XYZ file of C-alpha atoms in Angstrom:
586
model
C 2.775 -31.554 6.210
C 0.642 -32.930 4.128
C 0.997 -33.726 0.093
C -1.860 -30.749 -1.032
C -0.340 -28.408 1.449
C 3.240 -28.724 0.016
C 1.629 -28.427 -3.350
C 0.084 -24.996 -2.475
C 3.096 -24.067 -0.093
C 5.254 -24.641 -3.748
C 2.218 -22.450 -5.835
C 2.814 -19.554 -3.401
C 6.434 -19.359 -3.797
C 8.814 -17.565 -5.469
C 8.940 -18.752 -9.115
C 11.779 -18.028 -11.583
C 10.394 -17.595 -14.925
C 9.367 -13.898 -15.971
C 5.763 -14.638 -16.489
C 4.298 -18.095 -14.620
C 2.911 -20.707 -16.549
C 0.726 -23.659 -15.790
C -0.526 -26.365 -18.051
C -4.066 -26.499 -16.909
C -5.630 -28.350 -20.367
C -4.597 -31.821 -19.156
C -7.163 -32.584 -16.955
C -11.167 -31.428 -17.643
C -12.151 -28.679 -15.795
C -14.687 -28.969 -13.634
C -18.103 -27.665 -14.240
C -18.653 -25.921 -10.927
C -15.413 -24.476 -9.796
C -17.481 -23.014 -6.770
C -16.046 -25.360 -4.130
C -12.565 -25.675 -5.106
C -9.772 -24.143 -2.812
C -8.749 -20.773 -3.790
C -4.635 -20.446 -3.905
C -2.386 -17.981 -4.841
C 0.198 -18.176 -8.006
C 3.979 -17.342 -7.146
C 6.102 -14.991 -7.193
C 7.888 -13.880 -11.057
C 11.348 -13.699 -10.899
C 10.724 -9.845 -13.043
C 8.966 -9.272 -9.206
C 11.678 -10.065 -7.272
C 14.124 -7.713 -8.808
C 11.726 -5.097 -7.985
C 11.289 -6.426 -4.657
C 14.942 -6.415 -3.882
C 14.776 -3.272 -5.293
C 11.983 -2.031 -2.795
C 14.118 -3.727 0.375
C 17.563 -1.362 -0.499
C 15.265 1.762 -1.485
C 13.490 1.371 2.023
C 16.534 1.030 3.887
C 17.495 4.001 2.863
C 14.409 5.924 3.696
C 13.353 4.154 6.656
C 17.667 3.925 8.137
C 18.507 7.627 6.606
C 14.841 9.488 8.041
C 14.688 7.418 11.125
C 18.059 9.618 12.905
C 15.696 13.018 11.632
C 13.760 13.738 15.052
C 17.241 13.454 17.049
C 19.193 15.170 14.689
C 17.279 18.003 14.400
C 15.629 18.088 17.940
C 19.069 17.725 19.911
C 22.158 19.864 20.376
C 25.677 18.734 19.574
C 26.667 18.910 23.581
C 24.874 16.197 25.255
C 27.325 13.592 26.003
C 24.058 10.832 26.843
C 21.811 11.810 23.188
C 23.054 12.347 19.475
C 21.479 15.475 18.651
C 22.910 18.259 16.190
C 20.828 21.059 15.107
C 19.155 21.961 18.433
C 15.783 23.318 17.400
C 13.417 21.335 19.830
C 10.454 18.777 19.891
C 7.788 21.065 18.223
C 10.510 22.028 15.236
C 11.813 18.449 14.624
C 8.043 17.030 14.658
C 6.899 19.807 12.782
C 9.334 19.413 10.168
C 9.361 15.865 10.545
C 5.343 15.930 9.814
C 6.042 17.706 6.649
C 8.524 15.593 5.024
C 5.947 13.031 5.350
C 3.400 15.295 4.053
C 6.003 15.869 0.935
C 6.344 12.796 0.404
C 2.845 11.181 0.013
C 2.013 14.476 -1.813
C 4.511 13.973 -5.124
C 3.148 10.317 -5.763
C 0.612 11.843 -8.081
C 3.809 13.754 -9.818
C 5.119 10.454 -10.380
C 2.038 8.879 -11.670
C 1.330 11.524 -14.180
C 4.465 11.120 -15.231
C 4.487 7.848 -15.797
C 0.923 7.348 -16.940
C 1.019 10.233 -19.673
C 4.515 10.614 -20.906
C 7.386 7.673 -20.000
C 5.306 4.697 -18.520
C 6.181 3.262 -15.079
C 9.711 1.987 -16.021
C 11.495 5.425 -17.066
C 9.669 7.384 -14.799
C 11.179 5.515 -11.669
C 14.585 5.614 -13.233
C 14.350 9.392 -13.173
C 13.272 10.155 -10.065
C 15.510 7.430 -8.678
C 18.532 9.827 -9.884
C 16.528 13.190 -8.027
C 16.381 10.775 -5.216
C 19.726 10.036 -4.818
C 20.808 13.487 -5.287
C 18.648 14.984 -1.957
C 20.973 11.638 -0.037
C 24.341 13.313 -1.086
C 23.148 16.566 -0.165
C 21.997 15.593 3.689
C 24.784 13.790 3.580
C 27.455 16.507 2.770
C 25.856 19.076 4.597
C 25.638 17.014 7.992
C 29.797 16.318 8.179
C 31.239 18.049 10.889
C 32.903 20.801 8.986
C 29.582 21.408 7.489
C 27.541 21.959 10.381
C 30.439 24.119 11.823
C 30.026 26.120 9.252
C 26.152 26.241 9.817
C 25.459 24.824 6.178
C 23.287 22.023 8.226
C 20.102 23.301 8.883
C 19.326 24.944 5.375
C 21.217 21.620 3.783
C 18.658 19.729 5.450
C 15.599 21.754 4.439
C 16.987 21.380 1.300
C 17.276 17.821 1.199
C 13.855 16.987 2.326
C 12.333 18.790 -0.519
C 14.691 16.827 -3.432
C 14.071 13.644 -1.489
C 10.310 14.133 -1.049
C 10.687 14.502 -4.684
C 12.500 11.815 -5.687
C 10.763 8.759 -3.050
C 7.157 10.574 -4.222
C 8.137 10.105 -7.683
C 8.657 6.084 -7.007
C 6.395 5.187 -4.337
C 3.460 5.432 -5.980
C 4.548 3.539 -9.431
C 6.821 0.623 -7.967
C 3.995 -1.324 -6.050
C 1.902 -1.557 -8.887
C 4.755 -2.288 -11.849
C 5.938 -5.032 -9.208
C 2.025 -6.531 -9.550
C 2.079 -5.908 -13.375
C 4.464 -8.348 -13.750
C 1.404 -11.342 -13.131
C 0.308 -11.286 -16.964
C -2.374 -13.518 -16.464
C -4.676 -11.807 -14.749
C -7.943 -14.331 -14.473
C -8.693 -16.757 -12.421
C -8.094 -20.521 -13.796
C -8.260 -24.411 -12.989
C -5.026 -26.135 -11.926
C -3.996 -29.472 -10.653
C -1.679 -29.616 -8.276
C 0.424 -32.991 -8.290
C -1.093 -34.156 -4.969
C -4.038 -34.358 -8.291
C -5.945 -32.138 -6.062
C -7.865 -29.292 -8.532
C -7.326 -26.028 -7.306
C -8.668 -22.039 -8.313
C -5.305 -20.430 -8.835
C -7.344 -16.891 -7.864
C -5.856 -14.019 -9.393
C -6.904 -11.541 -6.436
C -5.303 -13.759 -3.869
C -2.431 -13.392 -5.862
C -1.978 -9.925 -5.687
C -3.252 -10.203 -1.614
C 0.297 -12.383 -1.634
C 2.292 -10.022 -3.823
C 1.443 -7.455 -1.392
C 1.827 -9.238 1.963
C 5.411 -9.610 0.605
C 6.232 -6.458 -0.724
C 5.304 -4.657 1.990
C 7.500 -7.594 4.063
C 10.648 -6.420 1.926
C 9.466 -2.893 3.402
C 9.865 -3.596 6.311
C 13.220 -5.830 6.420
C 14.395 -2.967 4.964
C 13.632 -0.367 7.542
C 14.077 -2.755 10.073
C 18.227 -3.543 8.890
C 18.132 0.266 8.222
C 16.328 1.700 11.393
C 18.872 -0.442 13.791
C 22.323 0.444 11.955
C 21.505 3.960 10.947
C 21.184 4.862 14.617
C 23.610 2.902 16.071
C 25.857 5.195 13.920
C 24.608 8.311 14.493
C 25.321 7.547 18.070
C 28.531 6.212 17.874
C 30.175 7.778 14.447
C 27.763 10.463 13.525
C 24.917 12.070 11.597
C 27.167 12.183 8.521
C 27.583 8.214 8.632
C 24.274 7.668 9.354
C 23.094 9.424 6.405
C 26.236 8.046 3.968
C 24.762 4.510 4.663
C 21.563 5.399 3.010
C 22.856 6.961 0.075
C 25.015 3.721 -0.809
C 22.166 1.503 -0.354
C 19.911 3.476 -2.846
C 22.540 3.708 -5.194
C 22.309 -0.615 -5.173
C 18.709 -0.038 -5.383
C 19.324 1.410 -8.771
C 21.467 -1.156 -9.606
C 19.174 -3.824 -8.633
C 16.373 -2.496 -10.621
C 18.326 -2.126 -14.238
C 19.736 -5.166 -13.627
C 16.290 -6.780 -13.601
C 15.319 -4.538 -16.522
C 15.040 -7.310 -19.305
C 12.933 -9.332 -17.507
C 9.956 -6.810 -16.874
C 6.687 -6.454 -18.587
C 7.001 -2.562 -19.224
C 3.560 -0.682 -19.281
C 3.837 2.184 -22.317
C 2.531 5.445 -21.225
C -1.706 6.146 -21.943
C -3.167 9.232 -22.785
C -4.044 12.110 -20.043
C -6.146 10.269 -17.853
C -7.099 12.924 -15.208
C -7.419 15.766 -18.113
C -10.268 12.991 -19.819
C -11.535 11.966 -16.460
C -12.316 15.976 -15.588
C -13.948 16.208 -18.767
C -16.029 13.369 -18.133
C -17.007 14.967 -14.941
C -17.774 17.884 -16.059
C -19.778 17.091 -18.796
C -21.855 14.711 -17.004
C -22.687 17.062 -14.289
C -23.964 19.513 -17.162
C -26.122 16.700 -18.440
C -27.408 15.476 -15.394
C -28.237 19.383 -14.803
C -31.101 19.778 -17.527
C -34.233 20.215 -16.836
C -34.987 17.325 -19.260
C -33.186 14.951 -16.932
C -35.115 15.724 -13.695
C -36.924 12.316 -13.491
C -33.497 10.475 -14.943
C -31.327 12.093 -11.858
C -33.651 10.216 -9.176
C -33.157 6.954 -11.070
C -29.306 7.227 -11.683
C -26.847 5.527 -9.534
C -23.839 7.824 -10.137
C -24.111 11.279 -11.928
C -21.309 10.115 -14.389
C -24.172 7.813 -15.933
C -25.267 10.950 -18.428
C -21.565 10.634 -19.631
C -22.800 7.245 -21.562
C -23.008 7.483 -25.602
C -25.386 4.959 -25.354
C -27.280 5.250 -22.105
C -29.449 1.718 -21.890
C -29.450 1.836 -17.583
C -31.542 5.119 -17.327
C -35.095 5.889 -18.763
C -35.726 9.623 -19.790
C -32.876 10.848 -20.631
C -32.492 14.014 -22.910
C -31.586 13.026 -26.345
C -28.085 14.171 -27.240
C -27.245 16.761 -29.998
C -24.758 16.276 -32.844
C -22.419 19.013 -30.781
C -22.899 16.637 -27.657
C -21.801 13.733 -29.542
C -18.865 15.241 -31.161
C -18.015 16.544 -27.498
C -17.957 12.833 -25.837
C -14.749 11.668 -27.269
C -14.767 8.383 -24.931
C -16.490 5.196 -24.896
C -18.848 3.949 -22.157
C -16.416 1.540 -21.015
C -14.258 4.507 -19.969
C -17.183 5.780 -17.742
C -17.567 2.609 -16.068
C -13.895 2.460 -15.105
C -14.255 5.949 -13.747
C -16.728 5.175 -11.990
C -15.205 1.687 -10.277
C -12.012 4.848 -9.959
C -14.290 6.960 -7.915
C -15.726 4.104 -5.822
C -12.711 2.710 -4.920
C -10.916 6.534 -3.898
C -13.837 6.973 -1.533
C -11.916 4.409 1.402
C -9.068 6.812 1.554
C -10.259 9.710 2.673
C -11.413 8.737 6.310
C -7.458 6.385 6.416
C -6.401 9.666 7.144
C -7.147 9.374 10.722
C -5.713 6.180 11.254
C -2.248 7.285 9.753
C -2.174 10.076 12.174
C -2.057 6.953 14.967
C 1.292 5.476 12.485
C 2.664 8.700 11.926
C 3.779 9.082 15.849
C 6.179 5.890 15.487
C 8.517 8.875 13.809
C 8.420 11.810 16.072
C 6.260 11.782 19.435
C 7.062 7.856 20.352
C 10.682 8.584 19.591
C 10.802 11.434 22.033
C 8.881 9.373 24.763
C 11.626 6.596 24.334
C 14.373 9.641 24.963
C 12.279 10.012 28.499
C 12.943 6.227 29.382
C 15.564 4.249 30.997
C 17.615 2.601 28.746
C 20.506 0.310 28.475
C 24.109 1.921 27.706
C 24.653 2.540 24.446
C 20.804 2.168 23.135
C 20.259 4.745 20.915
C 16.696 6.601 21.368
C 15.366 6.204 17.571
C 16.222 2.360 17.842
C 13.202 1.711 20.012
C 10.365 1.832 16.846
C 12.297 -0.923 15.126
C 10.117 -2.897 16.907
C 7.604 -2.018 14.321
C 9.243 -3.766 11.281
C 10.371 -6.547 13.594
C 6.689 -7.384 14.524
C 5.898 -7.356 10.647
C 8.319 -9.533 9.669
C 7.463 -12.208 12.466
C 3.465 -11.758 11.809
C 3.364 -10.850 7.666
C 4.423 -14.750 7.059
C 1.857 -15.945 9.330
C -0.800 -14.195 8.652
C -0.229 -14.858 4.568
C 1.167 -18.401 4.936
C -1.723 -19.664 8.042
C -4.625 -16.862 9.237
C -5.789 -16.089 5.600
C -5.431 -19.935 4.302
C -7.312 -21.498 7.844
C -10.234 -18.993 7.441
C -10.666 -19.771 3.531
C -10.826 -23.435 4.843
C -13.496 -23.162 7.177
C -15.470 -20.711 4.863
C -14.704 -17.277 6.613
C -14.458 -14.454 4.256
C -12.353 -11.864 6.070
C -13.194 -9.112 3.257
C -10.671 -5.981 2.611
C -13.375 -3.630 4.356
C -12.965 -5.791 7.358
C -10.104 -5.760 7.679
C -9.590 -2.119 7.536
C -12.117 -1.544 10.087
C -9.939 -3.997 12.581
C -6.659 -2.100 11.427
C -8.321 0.825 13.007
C -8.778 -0.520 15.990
C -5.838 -1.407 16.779
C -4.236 1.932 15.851
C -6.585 3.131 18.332
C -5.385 0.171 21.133
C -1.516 1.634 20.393
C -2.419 5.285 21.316
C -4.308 4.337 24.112
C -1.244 2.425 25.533
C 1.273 5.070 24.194
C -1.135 7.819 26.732
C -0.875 4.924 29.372
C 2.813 5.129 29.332
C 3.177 8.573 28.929
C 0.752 9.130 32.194
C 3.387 6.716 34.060
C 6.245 8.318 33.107
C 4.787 12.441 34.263
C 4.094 10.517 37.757
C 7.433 8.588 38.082
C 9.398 9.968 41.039
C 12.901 10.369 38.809
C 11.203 12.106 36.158
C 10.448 14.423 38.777
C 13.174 14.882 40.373
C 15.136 15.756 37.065
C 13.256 17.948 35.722
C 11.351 15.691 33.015
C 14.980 14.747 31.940
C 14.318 11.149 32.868
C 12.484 8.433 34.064
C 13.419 4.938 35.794
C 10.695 3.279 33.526
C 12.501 1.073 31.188
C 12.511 1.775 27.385
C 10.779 -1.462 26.292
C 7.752 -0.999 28.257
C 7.220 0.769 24.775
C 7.297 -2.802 22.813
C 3.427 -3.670 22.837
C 2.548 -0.007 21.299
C 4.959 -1.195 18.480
C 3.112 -4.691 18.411
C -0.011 -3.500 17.854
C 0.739 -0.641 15.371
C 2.192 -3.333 13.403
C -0.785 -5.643 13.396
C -2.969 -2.633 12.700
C -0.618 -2.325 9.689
C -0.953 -6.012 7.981
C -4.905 -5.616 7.974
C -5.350 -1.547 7.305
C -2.304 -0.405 5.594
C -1.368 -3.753 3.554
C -5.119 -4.314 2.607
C -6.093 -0.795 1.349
C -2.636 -1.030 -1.142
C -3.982 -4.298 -2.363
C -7.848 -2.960 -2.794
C -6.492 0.028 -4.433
C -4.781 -2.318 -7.585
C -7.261 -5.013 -7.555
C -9.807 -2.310 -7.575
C -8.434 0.203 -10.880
C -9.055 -0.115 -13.907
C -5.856 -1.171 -15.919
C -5.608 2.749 -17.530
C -5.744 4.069 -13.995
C -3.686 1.631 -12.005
C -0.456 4.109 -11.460
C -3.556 6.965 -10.771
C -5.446 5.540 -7.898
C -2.218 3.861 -6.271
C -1.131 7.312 -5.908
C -4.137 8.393 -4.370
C -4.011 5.420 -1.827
C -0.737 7.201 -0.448
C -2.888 10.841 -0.143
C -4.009 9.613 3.145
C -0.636 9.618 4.588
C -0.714 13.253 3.359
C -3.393 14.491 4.694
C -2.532 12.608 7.906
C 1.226 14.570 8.009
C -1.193 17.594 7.434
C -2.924 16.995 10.702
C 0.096 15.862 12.804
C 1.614 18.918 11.671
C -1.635 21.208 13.041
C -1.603 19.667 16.410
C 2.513 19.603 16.376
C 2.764 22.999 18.271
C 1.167 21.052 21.193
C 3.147 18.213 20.956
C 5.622 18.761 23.921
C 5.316 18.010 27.773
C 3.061 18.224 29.614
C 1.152 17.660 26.884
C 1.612 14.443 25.744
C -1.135 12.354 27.502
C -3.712 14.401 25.658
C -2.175 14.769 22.131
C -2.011 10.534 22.512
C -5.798 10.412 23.698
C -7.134 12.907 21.194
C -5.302 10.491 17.976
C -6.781 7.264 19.661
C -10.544 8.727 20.141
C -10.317 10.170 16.576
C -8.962 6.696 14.972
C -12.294 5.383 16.953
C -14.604 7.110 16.029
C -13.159 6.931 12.886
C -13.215 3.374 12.519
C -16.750 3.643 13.309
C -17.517 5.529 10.674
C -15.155 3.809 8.058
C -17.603 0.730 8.413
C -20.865 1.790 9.074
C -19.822 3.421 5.087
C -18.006 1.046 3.459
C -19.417 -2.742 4.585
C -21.822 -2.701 1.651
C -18.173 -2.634 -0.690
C -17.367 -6.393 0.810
C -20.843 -7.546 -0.162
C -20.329 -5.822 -3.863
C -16.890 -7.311 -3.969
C -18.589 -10.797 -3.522
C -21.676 -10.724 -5.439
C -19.218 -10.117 -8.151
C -17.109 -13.005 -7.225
C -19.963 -15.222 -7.605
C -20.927 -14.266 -10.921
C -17.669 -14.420 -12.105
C -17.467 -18.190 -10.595
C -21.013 -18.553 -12.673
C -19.139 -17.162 -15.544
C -16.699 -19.644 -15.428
C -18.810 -22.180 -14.617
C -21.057 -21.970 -17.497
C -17.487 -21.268 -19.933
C -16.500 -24.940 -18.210
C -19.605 -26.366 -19.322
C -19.601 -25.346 -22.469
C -16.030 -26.209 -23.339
C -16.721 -29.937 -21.266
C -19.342 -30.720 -23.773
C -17.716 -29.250 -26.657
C -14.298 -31.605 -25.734
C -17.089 -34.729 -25.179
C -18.309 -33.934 -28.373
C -14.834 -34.149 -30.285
C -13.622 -37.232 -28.027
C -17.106 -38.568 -29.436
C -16.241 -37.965 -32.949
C -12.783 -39.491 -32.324
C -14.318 -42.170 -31.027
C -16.594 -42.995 -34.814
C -13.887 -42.005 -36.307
C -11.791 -45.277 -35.214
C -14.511 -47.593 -35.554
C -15.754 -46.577 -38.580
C -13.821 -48.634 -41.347
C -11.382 -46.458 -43.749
């Protein structure tokens, strides 16, 4: 390896000071900054509390939720499958699909919350405790004197509600406190001590930020999702959900523990109560007759929001009641606007979370119709998943991303969303592949659909792929959704990047009352020719954001450019002065 590359292999690790800090004023800066290499800054040791934090909290989710499908799809008398409840495919993946839905629903609780009243800090403390109390009630209710007693089904309805809650409250905050804790947030000249000058880019460093967090995700469910069923199989439901509750309460730990080192956003003012205001009022401006010739010239409707209105020609002069009404500034309406522009990618992400979504219910029941080894639980099988992330996050952040910068390849967010897509749709097409096997397969035949002699890990490359189609959809649109908010509506839109998986729970819960044999092959098609078509559509909308995204990347490198220039000559001139200054006789 050589001396630059262990230079920027140091720059992208974990640091362990709260806030990074680089002395970049002993060298001159170039003037054109154009052609240097873009790295990322490290890790703050304030973001690796959180991200130990994250790892424990997703453990629990991903270990406790994982045993869900089984426990409530399964009866207690099947000596060869953990089960408990005994309600059926449809009801577990029914109420499976909701708790999702619940789930990516409360984020915007959370972010209200935080934004308006406690800030990011208190808010996740608080939900942490609702959080913890829906674990000790699934976990109480699922002992064996408990479900004897039939206190398990209504103790688990229970507890999906106060732990949609309490995980909705977090998940939509923690991401983007973890990225707050960068504080220098432009891009700058460093030298590395290879004396190589480098960009340390501040939008690669959130790309890295988020490459690892969702990393600690995924170690996390991966640890979680292989104990949590081994218990349930061999112990029971009741120690498969205790686990989980222990771990989150060290997830609490871990987070106070870090709690002097964070950078602690205050709470703002209402930001959705102003941003409806803003939206409403513009619509009424852009609505008079006086403003007929302005509307055809006006790139967003929220441009009659403006106080001072320089973009548009013809506009109707404001009263002194219109004035008095518009209690922001124009840069407000700009940010609104970058808000509402950057929103727009979710809505069609919908579709391909439907694809993601079956990794918890459908493909879990297809692995129950499989051959497996002794003792291999079922809901083991889509650990796969986090196994594949793990392997392919560091390579894709440590090698793909760095060897296509080198050669000049910009593989833009939009992109890479698209491709994400795609291979979402690749996953369902195998998982319909497989399930078209297994209806055919002579012992699944012959027992009734009870089981087949196709082995379980025929399953493996549906995992794979989902996986991949994770790093470049599901990682990138987290990452767009920061880089791309303004700083008063970070906690806002990151919550709204979540609504997808909503919507998507929404739509696996419509088509759940077909999801049981012989079904299958169809409900497995349909996702993977709507994520298609979808994917489609997602770029033939959205390319024109990865040209935006780098026109404005070169005029910010022009920006700094001509700032270099300016402060070059302004050091030559003092070094100049120095200079007379020692010849010149005292």
């Amino acid at each position: 390896m050589s001396q630059n590359e262990k230079d920027e292999k140091k720059l992208g690790q974990i640091d362990i000071s709260t806030e990074i800090e680089y002395d970049d004023e002993e060298f001159v800066s170039p003037e054109d900054t154009s052609l240097l290499r873009r790295v990322p800054q490290g890790v703050p040791i304030a973001a690796c509390f959180i991200l130990i934090n994250e790892f424990c909290e997703r453990f629990a989710y991903y270990g406790g939720s994982t045993p869900f499908q089984n426990y409530v799809q399964y009866g207690p008398d099947d000596p060869n499958q953990a089960g408990a409840l005994g309600k059926g495919q449809s009801t577990a993946t029914a109420l499976q699909s909701f708790f999702t839905f619940f789930c990516y629903f409360t984020p915007m609780l959370g972010a209200l919350v935080a934004d308006q009243y406690l800030g990011r800090y208190k808010t996740i403390l608080i939900f942490s405790i609702i959080y913890m109390a829906g674990w000790l009630i699934l976990t109480a209710t699922a002992t064996p004197a408990a479900l004897a007693s039939g206190a398990g089904f209504p103790g688990y309805i229970v507890s999906l509600i106060v732990i949609g809650v309490g995980t909705g409250g977090i998940k939509g905050i923690v991401a983007p406190l973890c990225a707050d804790q960068y504080r220098r947030t432009d891009n700058y000249v460093h030298q590395l001590k290879s004396g190589e000058v480098v960009m340390v880019d501040y939008d690669l460093s959130i790309q890295h930020l988020y490459n690892w967090f969702y990393w600690a995700i995924n170690v996390g469910s991966l640890i979680g999702g292989v104990v949590c069923p081994l218990l349930e199989l061999h112990v029971g439901f009741w120690a498969a959900f205790l686990l989980p509750t222990c771990m989150f309460l060290i997830a609490i730990i871990v987070f106070v523990a870090g709690s002097r080192f964070y950078y602690k956003p205050g709470p703002t003012e209402s930001v959705i109560l102003k941003a409806w205001n803003i939206i409403k009022f513009a619509r009424k401006q852009a609505r008079l007759p006086e403003n007929k010739e302005a509307r055809k010239a006006a790139s967003s409707s929220l441009d009659f929001a403006k106080r001072s209105n320089s973009e548009l020609t013809g506009v109707a002069e404001w009263s002194d009641d219109t004035y008095r009404m518009a209690t922001w500034d124009d840069q407000f309406v700009e940010e609104l606007k970058q808000t509402m522009m950057a929103c727009k990618i979710f809505v069609p992400l919908s579709i391909y979370w439907v694809c993601y979504n079956q990794l918890s219910n459908n493909l879990l029941s297809q692995a129950a119709q499989l051959s497996k080894p002794d003792g291999l639980p079922n809901d083991i099988m889509n650990n796969f998943d986090p196994i594949a992330l793990i392997i392919f996050i560091p390579i894709t952040d440590m090698f793909l991303y760095p060897t296509l910068r080198k050669f000049g390849i910009n593989f833009a967010s939009q992109a890479r969303i698209t491709l994400g897509f795609f291979l979402g749709t690749a996953s369902m097409v195998y998982a319909a592949v497989v399930q078209n096997y297994i209806y055919k397969d002579a012992m699944y035949l012959e027992t009734g659909g009870a089981m087949s002699s196709i082995s379980v890990f025929i399953q493996i490359p549906c995992y794979v792929l989902i996986a991949f189609s994770e790093i470049f959809a599901s990682i990138t649109s987290m990452e767009y959704a920061y880089t791309h908010a303004p700083k008063s509506m970070k906690s806002l839109v990151s919550a709204l990047s979540l609504w997808p998986n909503c919507v998507a729970a929404l739509i696996s819960l419509a088509i759940s009352p077909s999801a049981h044999d012989p079904n299958m092959v169809w409900v497995y098609t349909g996702v993977a020719c709507g994520s298609f078509a979808c994917g489609i559509l997602y770029y033939w909308m959205f390319r024109s954001y990865d040209i935006i995204d780098e026109e404005y990347r070169l005029k910010r490198i022009d920006h700094e450019n001509s700032y270099n220039e300016k402060a070059n000559v302004e050091n030559e001139a003092i070094a100049l002065a120095e200079a007379e200054a020692e010849i010149i006789p005292k």
